[in-house]
Short mmCIF file of C-alpha atoms and ligand atoms in Angstrom, two decimals:
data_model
loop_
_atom_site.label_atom_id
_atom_site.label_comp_id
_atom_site.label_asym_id
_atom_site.label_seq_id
_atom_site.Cartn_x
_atom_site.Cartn_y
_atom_site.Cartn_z
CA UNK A 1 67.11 34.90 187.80
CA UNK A 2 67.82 32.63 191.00
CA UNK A 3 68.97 30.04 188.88
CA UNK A 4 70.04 31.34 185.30
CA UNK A 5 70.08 34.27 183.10
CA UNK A 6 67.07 36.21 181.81
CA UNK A 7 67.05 35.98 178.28
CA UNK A 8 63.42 37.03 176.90
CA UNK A 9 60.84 35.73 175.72
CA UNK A 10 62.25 36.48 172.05
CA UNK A 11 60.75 34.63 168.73
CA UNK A 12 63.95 34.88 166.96
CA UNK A 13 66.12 33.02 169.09
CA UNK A 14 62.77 30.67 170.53
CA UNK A 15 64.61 31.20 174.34
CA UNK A 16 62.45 31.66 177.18
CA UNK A 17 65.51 31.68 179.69
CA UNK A 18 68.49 30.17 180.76
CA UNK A 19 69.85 28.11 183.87
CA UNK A 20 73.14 27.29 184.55
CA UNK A 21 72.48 24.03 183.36
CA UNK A 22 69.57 23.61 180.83
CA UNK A 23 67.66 26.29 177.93
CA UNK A 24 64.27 26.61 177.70
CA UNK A 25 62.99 27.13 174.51
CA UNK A 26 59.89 27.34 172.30
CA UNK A 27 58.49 23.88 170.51
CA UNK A 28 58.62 24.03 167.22
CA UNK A 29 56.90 21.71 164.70
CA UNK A 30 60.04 19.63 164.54
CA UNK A 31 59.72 18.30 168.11
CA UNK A 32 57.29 15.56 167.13
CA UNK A 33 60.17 12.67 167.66
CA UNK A 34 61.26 14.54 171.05
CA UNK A 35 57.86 14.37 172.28
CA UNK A 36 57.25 10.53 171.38
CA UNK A 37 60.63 9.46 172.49
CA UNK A 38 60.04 11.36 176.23
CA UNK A 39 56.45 9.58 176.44
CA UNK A 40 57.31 6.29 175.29
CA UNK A 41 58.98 5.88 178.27
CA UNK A 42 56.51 3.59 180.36
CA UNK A 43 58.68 4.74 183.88
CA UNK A 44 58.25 8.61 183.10
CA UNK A 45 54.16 7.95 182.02
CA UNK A 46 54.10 6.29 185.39
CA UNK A 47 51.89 8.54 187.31
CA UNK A 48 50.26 10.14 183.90
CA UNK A 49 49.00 7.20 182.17
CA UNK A 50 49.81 3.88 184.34
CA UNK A 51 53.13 3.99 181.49
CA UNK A 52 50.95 3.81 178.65
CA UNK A 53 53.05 5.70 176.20
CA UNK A 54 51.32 8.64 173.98
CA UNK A 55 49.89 7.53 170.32
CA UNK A 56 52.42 9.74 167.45
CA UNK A 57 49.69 10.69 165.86
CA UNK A 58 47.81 12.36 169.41
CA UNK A 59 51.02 14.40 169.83
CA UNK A 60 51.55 15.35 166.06
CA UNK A 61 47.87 15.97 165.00
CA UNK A 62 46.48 17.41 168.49
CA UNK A 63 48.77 17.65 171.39
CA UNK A 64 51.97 19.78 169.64
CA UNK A 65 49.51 21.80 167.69
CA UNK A 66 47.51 22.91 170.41
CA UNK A 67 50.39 23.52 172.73
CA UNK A 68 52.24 25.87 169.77
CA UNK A 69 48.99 27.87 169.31
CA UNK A 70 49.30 28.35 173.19
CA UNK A 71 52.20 30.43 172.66
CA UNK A 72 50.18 33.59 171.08
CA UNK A 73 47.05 33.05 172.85
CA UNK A 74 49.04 33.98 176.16
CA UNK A 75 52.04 35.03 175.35
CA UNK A 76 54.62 34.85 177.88
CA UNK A 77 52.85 31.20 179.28
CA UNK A 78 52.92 27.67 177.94
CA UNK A 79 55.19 24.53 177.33
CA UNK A 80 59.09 25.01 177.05
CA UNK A 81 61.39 22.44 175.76
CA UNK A 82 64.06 22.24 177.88
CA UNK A 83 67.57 21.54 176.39
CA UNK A 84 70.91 20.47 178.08
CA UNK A 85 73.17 23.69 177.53
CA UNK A 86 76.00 22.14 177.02
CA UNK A 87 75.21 19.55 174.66
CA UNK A 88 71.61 20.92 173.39
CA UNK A 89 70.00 17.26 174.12
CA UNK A 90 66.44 17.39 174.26
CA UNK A 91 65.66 16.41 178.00
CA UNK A 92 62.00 17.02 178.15
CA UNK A 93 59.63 20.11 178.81
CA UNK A 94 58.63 22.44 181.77
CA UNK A 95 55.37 24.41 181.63
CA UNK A 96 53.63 27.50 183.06
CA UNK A 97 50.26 27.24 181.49
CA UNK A 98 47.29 29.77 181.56
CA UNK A 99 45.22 28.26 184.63
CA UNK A 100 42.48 26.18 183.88
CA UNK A 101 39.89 28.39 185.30
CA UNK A 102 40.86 31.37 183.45
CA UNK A 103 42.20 33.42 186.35
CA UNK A 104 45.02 35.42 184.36
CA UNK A 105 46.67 36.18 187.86
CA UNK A 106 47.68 32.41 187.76
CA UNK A 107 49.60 29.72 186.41
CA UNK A 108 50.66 26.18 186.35
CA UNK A 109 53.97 24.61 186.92
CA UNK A 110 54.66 21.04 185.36
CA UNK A 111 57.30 19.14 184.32
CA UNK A 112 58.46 16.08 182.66
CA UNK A 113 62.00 14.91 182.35
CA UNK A 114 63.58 11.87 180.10
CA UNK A 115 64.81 9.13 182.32
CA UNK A 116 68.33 9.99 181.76
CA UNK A 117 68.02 13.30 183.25
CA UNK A 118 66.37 12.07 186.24
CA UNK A 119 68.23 12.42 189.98
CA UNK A 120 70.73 15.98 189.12
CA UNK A 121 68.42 18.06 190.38
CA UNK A 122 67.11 19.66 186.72
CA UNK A 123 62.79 19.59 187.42
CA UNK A 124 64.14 22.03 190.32
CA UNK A 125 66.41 23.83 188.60
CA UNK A 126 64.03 24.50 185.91
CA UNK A 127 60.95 25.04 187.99
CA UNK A 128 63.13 27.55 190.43
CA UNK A 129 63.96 29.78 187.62
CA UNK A 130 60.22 29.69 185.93
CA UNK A 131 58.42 30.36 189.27
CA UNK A 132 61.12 33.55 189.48
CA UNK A 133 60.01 34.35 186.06
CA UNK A 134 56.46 33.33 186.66
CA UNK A 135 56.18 36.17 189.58
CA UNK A 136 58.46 38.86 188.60
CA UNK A 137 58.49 39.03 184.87
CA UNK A 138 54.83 37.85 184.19
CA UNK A 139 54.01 39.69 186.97
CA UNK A 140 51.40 36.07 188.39
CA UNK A 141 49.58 36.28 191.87
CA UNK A 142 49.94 32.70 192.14
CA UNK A 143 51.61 29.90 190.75
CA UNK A 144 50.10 26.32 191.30
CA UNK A 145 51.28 22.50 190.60
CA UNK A 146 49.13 19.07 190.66
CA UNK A 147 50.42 15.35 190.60
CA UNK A 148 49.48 12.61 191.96
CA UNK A 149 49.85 12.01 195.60
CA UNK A 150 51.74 8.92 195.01
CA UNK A 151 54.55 11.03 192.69
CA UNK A 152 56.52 11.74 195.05
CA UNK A 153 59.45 12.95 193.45
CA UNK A 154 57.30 15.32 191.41
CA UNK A 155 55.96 16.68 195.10
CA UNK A 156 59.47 17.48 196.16
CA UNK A 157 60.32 19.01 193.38
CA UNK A 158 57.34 21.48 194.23
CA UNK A 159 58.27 21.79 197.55
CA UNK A 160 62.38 22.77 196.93
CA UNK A 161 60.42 25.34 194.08
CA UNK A 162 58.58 26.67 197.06
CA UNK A 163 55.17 25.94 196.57
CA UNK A 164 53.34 24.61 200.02
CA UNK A 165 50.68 21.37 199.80
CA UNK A 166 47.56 23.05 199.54
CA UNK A 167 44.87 19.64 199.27
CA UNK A 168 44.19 16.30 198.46
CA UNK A 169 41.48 15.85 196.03
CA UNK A 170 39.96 13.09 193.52
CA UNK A 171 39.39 13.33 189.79
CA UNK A 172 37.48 10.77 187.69
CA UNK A 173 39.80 10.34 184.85
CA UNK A 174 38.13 9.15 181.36
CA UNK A 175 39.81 5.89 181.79
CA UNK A 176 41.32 4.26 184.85
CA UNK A 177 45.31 4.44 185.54
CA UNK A 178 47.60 3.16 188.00
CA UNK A 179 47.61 4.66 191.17
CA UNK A 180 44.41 7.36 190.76
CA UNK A 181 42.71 6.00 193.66
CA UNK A 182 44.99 7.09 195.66
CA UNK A 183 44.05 11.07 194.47
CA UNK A 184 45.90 13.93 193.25
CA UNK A 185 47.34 16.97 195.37
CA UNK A 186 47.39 20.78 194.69
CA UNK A 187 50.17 22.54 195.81
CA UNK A 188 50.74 26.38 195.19
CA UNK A 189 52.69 29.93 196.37
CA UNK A 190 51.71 33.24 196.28
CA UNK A 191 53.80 35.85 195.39
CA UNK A 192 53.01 37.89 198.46
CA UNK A 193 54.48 34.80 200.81
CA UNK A 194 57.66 34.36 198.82
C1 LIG B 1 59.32 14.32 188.51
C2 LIG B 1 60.60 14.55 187.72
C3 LIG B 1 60.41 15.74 186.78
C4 LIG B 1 61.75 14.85 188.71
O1 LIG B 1 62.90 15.19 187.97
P1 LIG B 1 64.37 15.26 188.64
O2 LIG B 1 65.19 16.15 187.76
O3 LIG B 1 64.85 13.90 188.93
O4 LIG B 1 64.04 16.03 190.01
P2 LIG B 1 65.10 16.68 191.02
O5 LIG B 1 66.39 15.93 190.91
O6 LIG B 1 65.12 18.14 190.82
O7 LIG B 1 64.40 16.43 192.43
C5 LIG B 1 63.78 15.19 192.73
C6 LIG B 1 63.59 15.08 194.22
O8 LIG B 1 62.68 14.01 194.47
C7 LIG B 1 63.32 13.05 195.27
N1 LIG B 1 62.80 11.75 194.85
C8 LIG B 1 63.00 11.13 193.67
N2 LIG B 1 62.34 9.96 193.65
C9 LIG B 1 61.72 9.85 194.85
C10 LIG B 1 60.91 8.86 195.45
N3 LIG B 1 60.56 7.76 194.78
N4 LIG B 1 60.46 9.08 196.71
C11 LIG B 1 60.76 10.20 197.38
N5 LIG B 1 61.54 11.18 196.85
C12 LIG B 1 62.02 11.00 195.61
C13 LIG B 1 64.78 13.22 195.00
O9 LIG B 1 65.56 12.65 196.03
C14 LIG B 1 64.87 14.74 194.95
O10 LIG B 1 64.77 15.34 196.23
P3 LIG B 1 66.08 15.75 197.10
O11 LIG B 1 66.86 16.73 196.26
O12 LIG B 1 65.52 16.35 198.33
O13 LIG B 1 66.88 14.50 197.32
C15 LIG B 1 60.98 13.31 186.89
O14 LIG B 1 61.05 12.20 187.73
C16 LIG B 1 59.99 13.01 185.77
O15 LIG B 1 60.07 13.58 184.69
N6 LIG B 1 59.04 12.10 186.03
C17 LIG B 1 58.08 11.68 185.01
C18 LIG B 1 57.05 12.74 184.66
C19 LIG B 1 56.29 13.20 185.87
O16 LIG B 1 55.87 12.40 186.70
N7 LIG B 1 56.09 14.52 185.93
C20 LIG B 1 55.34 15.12 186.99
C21 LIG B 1 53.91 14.90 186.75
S1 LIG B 1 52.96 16.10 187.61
#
């Protein structure tokens, strides 16, 4: 892997794979406090929720559950805690989800980082080595990332993972949040133009 070792996607030791600098592991149901702590943060909800932080009980009753049952309903995809190697601090969570529309030839890239990890370079380290994985072990067509257009540090971290802009586009979120009139952008790669 450009960025780490292949370790496999192994139940027994929960590791997806492994960068020089962080592990990316399964969730398990003790991440609850990870999870609040990372979105209670009202800088890194910025551009999710206007830095509304996420309600405990959403992530432990609905959000966690949901994103562990991902694991066996496509296996290989889905939300990875990502852990300092050195230290094994929780420093947030990368994903390559099943695509929303179902194509199984696809899959999206996100990230979200504690503050404290912010600025070394890790959302690009991490996303490097999972669009690597993404294409050659999971064998994708084409990976793709959204954020809002006003994130721009989430956009360059797209861009140094090698996906291109692809569109700007407008969703109607249930309830209004900072910045969404300004629109989200798509940005994606193909693993023929790698
Ligand atoms: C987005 C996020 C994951 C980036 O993590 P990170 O580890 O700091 O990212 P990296 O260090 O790998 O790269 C960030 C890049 O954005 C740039 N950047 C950071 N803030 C920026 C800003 N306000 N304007 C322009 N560029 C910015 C950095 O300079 C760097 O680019 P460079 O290497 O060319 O200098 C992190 O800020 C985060 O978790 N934010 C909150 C959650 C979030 O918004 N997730 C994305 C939602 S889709």
């Amino acid at each position: 892997v450009v960025a780490g070792v292949w370790v496999g996607d192994d139940r027994a030791v929960q590791t997806l794979l492994e960068t020089e600098r962080l592990r990316l592991r399964r969730f398990t149901e003790d991440d609850v406090d990870n999870l609040v702590e990372l979105d209670s943060d009202p800088e890194v909800m910025r551009y999710l929720t206007g830095g509304r932080p996420t309600p405990v009980e959403r992530i432990r009753d609905r959000g966690l559950p949901l994103l562990l049952r991902e694991y066996d309903r496509h296996p290989g995809r889905g939300v990875w805690a990502a852990e300092d190697r050195a230290g094994g601090d929780f420093l947030g969570w990368f994903e390559l989800s099943a695509a929303d529309g179902g194509d199984p030839t696809e899959a999206e890239l996100g990230y979200r980082l504690r503050r404290s990890a912010w600025g070394r370079g890790l959302a690009t380290e991490g996303s490097r080595a999972l669009v690597r994985y993404g294409f050659e072990v999971l064998g994708l067509r084409r990976i793709r990332a959204e954020t809002m257009a006003v994130n721009l540090a989430s956009r360059r971290v797209m861009e140094k993972a090698g996906l291109r802009y692809v569109r700007t586009f407008h969703v109607d979120w249930p309830d209004p949040i900072a910045g969404s009139e300004y629109g989200e952008v798509e940005y994606a790669l193909l693993r023929a133009e790698r």
